[in-house]
């Protein structure tokens, strides 16, 4: 059930979590499917609901810096620098875990991913629980991430009792994931904080080579984040392939083709990359709900948040190659 934003509903959601159940809640990036991060049985319910392969570790969401010290060892001062610039916000830090973090959260990894979200409802919910909340994006495994409560209802409505409504997620793509080791900062997933922003704070950020056979982040799988309707890049289809099809289009600013679309969406008509990121999953959900046979998408410039957007688009189109 979708519940509107008020104190009582947040309190009910907190009770549900402390009772060992799962709740969907808004964050500024995408909606999360949360459980008590220190209760392994509760966390197992997340995997069950998402039908997610169990090798994928989860992010623990916290509401204060003090909570971080209970969960991880901090062996590099860069951690403090990153936190002071980007928390609360769309940055997830992967750090050596302490004993208290259950193995099911980290999928047996010696490290754990932690993030302090900025969304007031996420913050209030974590505070009310007074526990870290383990949460992946609230979508079925491999499908589009949700940026509204309705999106969650569409994919997981029969599996979760409470969906807290916090409106449309402002950032619209998942958090940037960074692993900080004793002497290095590794970028594991492009997201809401751009590589340029990270480099302003940490002079050297290394991009981790991805072994797609053994990913430790599903965002590192080569196919992911896909709509249920085939999606292709515009420059990769032939007109012949499109004959007789109802076509949906996703453009950055304007329709640059003469194709006869049944429906089109624009990421940002003013050409603002931040607005484009915020609209990305939202428009893909809209297109998915139309009666169309194929979605044609225009690539965006791989600069700033455009890198995270293209990462999602490439993975979604890979499913239909
Ligand atoms: O913006 C976000 O990060 C959203 C909101 C809900 O916070 N969450 C999210 O969670 O995107 P999820 O589970 O869809 O993606 C989390 C990523 C996964 O790719 C996971 O494999 C990676 O974080 N991850 C978690 N723990 C890790 C670890 N110890 N080492 C490497 N990657 C890790
Ligand atoms: Mg996800």
Tab-separated table of C-alpha atoms in Angstrom, residues 10 46 106 219 222:
chain	number	residue	atom	x	y	z
A	10	UNK	CA	6.877	6.905	9.016
A	46	UNK	CA	14.766	-8.332	0.392
A	106	UNK	CA	27.931	-8.013	2.235
A	219	UNK	CA	25.489	-2.323	-11.708
A	222	UNK	CA	26.796	-5.940	-18.633
